[in-house]
PDB file of C-alpha atoms and ligand atoms in Angstrom:
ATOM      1  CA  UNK A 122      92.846  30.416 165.481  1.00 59.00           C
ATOM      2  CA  UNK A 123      90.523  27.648 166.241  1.00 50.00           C
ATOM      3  CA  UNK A 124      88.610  28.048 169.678  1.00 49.00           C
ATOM      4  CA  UNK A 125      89.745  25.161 172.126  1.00 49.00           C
ATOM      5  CA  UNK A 126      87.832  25.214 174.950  1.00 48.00           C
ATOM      6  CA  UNK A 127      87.675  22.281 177.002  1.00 47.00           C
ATOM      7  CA  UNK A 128      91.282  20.279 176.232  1.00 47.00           C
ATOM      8  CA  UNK A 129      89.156  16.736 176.489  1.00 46.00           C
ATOM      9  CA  UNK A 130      91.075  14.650 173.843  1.00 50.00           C
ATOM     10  CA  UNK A 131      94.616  14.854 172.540  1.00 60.00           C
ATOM     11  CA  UNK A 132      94.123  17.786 169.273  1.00 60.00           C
ATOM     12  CA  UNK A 133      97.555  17.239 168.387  1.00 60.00           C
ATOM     13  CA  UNK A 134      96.867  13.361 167.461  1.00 62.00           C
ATOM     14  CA  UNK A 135      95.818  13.439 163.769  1.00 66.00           C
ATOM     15  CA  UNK A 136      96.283  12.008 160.497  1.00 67.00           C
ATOM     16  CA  UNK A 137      98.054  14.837 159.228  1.00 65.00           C
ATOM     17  CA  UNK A 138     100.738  15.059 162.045  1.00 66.00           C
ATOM     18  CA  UNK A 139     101.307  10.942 161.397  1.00 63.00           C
ATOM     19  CA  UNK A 140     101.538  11.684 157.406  1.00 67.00           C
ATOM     20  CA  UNK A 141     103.972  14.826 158.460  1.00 65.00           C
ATOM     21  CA  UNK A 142     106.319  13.454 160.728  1.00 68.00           C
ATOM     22  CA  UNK A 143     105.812   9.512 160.168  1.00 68.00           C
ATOM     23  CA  UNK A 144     108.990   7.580 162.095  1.00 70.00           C
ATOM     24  CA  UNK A 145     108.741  11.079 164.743  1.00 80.00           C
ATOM     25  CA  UNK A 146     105.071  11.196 164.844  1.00 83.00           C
ATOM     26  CA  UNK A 147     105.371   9.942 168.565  1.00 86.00           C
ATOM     27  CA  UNK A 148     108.361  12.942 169.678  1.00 90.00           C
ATOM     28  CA  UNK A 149     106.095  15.312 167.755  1.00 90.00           C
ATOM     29  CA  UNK A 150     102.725  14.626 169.928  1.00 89.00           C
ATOM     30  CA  UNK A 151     104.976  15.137 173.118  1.00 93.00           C
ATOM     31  CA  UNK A 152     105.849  18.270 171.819  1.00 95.00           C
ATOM     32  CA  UNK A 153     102.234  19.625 171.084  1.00 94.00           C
ATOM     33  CA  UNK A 154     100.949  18.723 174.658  1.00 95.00           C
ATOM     34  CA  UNK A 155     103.804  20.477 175.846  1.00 97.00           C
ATOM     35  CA  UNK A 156     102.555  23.338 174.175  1.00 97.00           C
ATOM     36  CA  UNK A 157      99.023  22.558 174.685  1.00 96.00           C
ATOM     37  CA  UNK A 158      99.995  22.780 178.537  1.00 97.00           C
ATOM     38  CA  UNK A 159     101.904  26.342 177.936  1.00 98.00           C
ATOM     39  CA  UNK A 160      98.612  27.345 176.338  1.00 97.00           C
ATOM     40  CA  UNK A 161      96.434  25.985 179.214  1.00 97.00           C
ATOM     41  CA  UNK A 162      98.583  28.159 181.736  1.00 98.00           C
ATOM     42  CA  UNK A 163      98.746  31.702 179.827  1.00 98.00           C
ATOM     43  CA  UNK A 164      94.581  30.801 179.242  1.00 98.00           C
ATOM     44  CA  UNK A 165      94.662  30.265 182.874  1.00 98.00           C
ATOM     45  CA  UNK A 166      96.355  33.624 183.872  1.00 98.00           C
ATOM     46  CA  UNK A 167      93.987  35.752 182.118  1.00 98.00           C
ATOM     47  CA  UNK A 168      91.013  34.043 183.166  1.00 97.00           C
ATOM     48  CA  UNK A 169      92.219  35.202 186.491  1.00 97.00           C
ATOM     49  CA  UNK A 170      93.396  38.487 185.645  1.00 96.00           C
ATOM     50  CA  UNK A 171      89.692  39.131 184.176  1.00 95.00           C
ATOM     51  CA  UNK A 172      87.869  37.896 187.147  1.00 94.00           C
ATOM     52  CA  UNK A 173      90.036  40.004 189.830  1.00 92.00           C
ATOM     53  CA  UNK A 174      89.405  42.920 186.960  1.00 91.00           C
ATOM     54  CA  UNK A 175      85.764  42.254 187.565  1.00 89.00           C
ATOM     55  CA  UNK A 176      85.847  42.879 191.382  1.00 86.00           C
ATOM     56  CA  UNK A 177      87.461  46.431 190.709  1.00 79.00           C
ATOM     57  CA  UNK A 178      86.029  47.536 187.054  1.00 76.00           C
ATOM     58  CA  UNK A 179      82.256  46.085 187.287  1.00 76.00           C
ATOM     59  CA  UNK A 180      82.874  45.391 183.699  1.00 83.00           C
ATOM     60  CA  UNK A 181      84.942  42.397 182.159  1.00 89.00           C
ATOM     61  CA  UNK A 182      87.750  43.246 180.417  1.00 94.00           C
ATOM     62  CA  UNK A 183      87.860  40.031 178.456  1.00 97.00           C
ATOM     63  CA  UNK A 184      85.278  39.217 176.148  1.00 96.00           C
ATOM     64  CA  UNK A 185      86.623  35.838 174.902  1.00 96.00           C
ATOM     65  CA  UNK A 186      89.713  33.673 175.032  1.00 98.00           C
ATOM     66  CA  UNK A 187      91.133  31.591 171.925  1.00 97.00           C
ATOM     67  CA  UNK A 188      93.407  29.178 171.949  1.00 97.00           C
ATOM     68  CA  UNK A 189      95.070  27.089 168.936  1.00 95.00           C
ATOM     69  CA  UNK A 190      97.996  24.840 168.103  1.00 95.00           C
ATOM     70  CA  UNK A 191     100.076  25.406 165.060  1.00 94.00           C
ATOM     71  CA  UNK A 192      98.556  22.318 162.301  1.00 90.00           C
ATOM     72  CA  UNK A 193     101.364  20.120 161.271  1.00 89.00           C
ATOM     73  CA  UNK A 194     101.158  21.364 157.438  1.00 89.00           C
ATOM     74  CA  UNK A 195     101.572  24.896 158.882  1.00 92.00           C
ATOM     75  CA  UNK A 196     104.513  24.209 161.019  1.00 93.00           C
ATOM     76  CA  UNK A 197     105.985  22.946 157.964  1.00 91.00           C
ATOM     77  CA  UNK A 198     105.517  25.009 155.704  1.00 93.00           C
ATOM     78  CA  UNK A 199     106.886  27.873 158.175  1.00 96.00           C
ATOM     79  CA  UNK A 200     110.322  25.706 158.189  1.00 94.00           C
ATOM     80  CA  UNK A 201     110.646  25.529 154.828  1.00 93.00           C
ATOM     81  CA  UNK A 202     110.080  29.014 154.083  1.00 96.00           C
ATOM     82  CA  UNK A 203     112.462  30.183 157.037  1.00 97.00           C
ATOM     83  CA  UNK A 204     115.042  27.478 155.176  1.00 96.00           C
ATOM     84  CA  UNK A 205     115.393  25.402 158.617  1.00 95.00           C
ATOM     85  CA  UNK A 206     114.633  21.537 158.401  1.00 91.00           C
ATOM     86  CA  UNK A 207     111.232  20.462 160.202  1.00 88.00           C
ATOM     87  CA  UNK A 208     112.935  17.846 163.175  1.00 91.00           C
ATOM     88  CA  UNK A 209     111.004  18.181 166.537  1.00 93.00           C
ATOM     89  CA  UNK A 210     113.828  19.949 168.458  1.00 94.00           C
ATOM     90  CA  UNK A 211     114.476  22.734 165.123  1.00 95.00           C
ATOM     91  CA  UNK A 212     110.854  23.615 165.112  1.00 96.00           C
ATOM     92  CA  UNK A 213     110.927  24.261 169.348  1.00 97.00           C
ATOM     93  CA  UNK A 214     113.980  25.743 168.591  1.00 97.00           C
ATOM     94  CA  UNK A 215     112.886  28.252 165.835  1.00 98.00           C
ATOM     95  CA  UNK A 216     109.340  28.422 165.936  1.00 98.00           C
ATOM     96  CA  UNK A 217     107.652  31.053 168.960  1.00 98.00           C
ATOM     97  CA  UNK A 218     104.019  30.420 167.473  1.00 97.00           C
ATOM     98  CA  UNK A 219     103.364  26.672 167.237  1.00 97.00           C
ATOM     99  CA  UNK A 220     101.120  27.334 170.334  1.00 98.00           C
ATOM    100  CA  UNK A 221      98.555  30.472 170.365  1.00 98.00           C
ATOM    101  CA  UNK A 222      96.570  32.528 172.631  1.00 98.00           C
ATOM    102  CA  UNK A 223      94.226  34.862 171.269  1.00 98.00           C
ATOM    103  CA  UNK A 224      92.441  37.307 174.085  1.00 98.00           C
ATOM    104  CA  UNK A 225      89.446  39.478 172.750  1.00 98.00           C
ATOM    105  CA  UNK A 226      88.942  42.709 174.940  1.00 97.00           C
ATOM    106  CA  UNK A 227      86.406  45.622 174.923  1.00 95.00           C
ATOM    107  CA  UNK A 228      88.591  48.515 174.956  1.00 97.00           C
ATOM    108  CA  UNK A 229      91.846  49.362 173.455  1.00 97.00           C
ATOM    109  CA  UNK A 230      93.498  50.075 176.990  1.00 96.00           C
ATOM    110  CA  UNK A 231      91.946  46.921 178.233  1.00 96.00           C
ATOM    111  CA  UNK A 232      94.830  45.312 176.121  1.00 98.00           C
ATOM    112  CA  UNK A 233      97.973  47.131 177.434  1.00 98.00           C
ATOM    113  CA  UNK A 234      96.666  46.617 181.125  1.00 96.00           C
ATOM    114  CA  UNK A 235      96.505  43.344 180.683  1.00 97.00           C
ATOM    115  CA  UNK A 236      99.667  42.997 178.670  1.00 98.00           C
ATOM    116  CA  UNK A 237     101.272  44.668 181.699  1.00 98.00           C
ATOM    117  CA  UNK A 238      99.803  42.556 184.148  1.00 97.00           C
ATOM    118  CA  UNK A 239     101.022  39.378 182.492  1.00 98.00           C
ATOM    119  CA  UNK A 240     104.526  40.840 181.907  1.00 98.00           C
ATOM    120  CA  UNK A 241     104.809  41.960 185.171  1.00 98.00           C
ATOM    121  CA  UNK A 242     104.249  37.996 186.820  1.00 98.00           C
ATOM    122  CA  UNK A 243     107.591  36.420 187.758  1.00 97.00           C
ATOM    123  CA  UNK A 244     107.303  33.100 185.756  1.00 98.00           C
ATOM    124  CA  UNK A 245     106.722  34.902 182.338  1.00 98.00           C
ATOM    125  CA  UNK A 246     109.747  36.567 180.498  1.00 98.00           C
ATOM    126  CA  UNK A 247     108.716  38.371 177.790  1.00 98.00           C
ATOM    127  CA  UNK A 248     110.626  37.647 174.778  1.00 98.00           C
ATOM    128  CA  UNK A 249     109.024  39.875 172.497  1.00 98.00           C
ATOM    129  CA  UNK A 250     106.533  42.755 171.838  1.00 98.00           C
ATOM    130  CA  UNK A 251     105.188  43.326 168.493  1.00 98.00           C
ATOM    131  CA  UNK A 252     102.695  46.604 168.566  1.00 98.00           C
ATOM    132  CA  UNK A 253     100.253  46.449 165.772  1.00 98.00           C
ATOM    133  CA  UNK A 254      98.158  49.014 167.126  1.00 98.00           C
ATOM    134  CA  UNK A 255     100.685  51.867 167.652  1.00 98.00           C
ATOM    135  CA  UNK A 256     101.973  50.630 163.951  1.00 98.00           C
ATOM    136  CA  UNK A 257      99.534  49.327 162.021  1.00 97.00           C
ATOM    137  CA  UNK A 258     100.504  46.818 159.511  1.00 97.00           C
ATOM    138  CA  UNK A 259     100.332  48.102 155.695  1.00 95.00           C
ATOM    139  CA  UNK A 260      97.244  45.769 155.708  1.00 94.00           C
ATOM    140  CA  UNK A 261      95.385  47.751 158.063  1.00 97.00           C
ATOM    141  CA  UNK A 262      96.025  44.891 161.201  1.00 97.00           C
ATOM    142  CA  UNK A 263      95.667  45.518 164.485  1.00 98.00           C
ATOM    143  CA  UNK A 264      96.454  43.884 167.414  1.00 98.00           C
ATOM    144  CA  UNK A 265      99.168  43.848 170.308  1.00 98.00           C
ATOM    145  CA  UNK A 266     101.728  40.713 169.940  1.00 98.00           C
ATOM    146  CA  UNK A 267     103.620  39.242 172.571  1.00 98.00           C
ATOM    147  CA  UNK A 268     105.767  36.042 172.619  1.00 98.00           C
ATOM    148  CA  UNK A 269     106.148  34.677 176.425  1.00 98.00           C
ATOM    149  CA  UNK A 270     107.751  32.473 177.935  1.00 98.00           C
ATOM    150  CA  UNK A 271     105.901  30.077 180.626  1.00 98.00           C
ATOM    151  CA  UNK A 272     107.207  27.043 182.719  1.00 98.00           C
ATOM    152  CA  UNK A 273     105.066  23.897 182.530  1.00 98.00           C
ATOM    153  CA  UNK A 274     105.647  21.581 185.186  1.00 97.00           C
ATOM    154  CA  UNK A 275     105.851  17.648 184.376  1.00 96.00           C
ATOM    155  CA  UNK A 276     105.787  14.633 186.232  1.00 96.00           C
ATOM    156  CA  UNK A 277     109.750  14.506 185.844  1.00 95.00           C
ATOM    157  CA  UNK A 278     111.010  17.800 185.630  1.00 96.00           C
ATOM    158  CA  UNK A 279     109.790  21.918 184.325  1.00 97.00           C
ATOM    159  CA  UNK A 280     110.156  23.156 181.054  1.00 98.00           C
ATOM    160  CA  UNK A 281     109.699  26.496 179.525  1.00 98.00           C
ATOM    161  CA  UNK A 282     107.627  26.825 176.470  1.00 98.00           C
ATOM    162  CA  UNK A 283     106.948  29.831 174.232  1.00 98.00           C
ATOM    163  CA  UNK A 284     103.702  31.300 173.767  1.00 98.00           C
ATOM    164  CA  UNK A 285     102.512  33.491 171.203  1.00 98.00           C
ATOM    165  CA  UNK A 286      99.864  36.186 172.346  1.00 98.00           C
ATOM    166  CA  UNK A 287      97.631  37.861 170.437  1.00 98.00           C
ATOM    167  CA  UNK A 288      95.526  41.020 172.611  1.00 98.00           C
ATOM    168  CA  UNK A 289      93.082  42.882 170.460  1.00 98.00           C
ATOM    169  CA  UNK A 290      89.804  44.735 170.653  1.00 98.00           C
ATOM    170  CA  UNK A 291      86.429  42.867 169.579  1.00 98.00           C
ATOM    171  CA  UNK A 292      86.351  45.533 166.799  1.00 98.00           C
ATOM    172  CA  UNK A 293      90.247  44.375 165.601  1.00 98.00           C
ATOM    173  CA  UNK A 294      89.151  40.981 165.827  1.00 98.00           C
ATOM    174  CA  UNK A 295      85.855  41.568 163.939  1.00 97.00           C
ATOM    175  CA  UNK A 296      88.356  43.149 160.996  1.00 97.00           C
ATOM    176  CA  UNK A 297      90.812  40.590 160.855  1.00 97.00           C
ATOM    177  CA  UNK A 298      88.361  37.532 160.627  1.00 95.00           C
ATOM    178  CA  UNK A 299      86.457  38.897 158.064  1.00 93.00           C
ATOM    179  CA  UNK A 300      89.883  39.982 156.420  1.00 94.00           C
ATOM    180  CA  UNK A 301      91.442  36.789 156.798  1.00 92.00           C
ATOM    181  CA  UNK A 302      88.207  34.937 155.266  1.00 87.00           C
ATOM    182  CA  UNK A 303      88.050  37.224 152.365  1.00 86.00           C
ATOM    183  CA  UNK A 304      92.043  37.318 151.071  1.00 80.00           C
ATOM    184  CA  UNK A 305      92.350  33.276 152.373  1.00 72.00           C
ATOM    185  CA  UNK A 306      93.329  31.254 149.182  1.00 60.00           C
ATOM    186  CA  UNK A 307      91.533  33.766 146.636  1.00 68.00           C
ATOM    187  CA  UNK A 308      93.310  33.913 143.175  1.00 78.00           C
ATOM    188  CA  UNK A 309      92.620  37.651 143.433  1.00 79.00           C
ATOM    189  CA  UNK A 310      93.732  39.652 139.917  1.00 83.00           C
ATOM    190  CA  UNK A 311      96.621  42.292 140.927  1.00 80.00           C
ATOM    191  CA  UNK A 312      94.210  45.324 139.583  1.00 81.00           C
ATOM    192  CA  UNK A 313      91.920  44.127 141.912  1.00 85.00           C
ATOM    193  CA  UNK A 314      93.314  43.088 144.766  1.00 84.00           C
ATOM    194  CA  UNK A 315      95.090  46.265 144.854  1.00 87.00           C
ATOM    195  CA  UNK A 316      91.467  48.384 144.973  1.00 89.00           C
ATOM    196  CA  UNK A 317      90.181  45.723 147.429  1.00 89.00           C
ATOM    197  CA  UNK A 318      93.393  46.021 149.681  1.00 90.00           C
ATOM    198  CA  UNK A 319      92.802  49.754 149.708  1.00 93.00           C
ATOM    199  CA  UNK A 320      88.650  49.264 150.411  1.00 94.00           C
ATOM    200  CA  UNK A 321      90.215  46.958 153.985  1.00 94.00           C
ATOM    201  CA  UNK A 322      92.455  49.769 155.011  1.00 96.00           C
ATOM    202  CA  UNK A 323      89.841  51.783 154.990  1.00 97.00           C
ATOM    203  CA  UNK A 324      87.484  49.806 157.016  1.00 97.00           C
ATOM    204  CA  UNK A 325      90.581  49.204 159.426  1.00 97.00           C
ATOM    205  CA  UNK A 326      90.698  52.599 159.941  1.00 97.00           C
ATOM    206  CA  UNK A 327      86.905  53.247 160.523  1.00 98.00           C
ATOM    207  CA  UNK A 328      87.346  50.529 162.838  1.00 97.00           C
ATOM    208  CA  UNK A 329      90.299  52.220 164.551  1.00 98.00           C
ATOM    209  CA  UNK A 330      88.096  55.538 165.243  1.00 98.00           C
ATOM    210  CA  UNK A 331      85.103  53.381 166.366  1.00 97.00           C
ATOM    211  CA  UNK A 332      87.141  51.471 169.022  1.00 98.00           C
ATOM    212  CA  UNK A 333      88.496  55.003 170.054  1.00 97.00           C
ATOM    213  CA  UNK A 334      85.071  56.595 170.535  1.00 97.00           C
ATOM    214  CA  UNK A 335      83.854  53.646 172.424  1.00 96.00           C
ATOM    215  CA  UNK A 336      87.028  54.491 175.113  1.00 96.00           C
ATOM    216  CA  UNK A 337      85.757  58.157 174.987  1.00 96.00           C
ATOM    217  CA  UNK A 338      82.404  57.187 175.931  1.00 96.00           C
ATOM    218  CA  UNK A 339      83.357  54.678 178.482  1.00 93.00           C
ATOM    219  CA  UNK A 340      85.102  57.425 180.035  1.00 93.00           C
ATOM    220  CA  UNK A 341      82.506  59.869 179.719  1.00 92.00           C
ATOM    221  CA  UNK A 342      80.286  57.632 181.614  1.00 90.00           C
ATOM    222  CA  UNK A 343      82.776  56.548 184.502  1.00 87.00           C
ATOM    223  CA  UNK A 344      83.774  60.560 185.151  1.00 83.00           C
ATOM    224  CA  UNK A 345      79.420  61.318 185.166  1.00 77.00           C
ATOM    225  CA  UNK A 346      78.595  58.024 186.591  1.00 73.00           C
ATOM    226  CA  UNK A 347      80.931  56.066 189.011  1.00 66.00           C
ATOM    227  CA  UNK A 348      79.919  52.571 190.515  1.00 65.00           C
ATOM    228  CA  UNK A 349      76.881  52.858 192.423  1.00 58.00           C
ATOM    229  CA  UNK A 350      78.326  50.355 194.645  1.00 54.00           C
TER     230      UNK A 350
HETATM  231  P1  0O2 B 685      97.437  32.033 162.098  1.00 84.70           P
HETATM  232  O1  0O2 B 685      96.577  30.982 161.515  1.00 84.70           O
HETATM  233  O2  0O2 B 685      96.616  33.234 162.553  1.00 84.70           O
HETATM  234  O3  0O2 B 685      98.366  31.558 163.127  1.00 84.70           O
HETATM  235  P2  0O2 B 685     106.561  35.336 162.463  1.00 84.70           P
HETATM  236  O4  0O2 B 685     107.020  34.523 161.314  1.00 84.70           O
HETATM  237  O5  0O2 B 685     105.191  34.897 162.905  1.00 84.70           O
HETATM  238  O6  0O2 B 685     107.518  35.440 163.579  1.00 84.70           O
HETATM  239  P3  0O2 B 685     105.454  37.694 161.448  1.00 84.70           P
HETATM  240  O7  0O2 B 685     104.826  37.262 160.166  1.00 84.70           O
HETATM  241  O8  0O2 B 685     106.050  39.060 161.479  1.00 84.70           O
HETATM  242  O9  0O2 B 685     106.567  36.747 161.880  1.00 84.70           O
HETATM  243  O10 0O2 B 685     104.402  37.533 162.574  1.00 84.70           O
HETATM  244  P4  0O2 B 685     103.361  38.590 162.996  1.00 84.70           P
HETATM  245  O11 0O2 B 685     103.019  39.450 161.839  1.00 84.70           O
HETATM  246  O12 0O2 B 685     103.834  39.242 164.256  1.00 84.70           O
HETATM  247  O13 0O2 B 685     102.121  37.690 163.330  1.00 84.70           O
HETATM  248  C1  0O2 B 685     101.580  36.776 162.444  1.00 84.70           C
HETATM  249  C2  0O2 B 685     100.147  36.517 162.867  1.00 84.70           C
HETATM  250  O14 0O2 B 685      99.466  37.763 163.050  1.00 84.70           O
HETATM  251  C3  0O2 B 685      99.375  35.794 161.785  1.00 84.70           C
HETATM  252  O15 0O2 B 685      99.442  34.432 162.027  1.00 84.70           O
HETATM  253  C4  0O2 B 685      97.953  36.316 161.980  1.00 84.70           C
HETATM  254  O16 0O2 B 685      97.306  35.648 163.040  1.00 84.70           O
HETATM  255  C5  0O2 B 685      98.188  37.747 162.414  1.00 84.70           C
HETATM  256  N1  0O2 B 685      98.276  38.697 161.283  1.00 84.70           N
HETATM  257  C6  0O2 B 685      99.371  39.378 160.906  1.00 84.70           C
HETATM  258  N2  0O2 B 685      99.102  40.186 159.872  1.00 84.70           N
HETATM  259  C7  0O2 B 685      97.798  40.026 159.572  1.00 84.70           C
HETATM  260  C8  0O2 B 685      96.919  40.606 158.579  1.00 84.70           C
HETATM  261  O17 0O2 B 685      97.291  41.442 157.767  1.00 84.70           O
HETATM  262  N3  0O2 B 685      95.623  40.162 158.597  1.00 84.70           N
HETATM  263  C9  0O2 B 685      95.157  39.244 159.497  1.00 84.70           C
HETATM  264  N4  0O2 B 685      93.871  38.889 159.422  1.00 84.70           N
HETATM  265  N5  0O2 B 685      95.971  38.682 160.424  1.00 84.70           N
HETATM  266  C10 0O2 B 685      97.269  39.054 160.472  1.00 84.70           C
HETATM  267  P5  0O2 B 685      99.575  33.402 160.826  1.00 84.70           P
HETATM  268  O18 0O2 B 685     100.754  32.559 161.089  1.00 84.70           O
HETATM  269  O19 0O2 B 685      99.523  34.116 159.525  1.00 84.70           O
HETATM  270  O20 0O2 B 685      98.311  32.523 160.878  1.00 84.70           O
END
């Protein structure tokens, strides 16, 4: 996911979307700031969530926010492989990941308190919960998912969108990018990729242990050493 931080020009407006979608180029940009507005609100609710976290915690919970849009050859691709024809309305219709919000935390409970907190507000139905942490993927990935649903509200009328959100520790993330950056479009030889999948786990699962002494510790410190203030 590509950090977006300041929405200051119109990301979905490229020459890949026009090449894409040619005679529905126009329907498709409505549909990306659609989602870039979905995005904008669950970025929104966690900046929030952090800063009233701040008052009671003295710590920040979130680390970093990310937010990306789906790219047009990705979106796609996705339809082709899922055997569903790429038209504006079947990709809305199908698709619960064109827009993404990725939120970095310090600590492993950090993520299911927030996860909570965002299930528990009444404009966002929770569609789905994928738990990558309690079950690992065979990869060694980690990371809470959780597809949302969040009203946007237009000039002319208020639309739901779906969100896909990603909650992981700085540690997970750490793992995944370099994982990502290392299998990412590498003609890897079965005998080896097989020995390097194996090498990941294992680092996934040092990784695991680290993020679970650093809640230890944490804990150690707040039972010895409450807020002075
Ligand atoms: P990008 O560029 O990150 O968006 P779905 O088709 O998405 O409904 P799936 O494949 O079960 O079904 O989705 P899943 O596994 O819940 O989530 C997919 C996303 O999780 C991926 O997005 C990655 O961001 C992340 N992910 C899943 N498995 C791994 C992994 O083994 N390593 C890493 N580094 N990331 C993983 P995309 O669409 O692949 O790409």
């Amino acid at each position: 996911m590509q950090e977006n931080k300041e929405v200051t020009f119109a990301p979905w407006l490229n020459m890949e979307m026009i090449e894409e979608f040619k005679d529905h180029a126009k329907d498709y940009a409505r549909l990306m700031s659609y989602y870039t507005a979905a995005m904008m609100e669950i970025e929104t609710k966690f900046k929030v969530l952090n800063i009233e976290l701040n008052r009671g915690y003295d710590r920040n919970p979130i680390e970093n926010i990310k937010t990306r849009l789906k790219s047009p050859r990705s979106i796609v691709e996705k339809m082709q492989r899922i055997g569903k024809p790429a038209t504006v309305e079947s990709i809305e219709k199908e698709l619960s990941d064109v827009a993404g919000v990725r939120v970095i935390c310090s600590f492993v409970d950090d993520i299911y308190k927030l996860a909570d907190m965002l299930a528990l507000q009444d404009d966002i139905c929770v569609l789905r919960v994928k738990d990558y942490i309690k079950n690992p993927k065979p990869s060694g990935y980690r990371s809470l998912h959780m597809i949302v649903e969040v009203p946007i509200f237009l000039s002319k009328e208020k639309r739901y969108m779906r969100v896909e959100v990603q909650l992981r520790t700085i540690a997970m993330d750490f793992w995944a990018s370099l994982e990502h950056k290392l299998r990412y479009k590498k003609d890897i030889p079965q005998d080896q990729a097989e020995q390097i999948a194996e090498q990941l786990q294992s680092c996934a699962q040092t990784v695991s242990e680290t993020d679970q002494k650093m809640l230890s510790i944490r804990r150690q410190i707040e039972g010895h050493y409450p807020k002075a203030h």
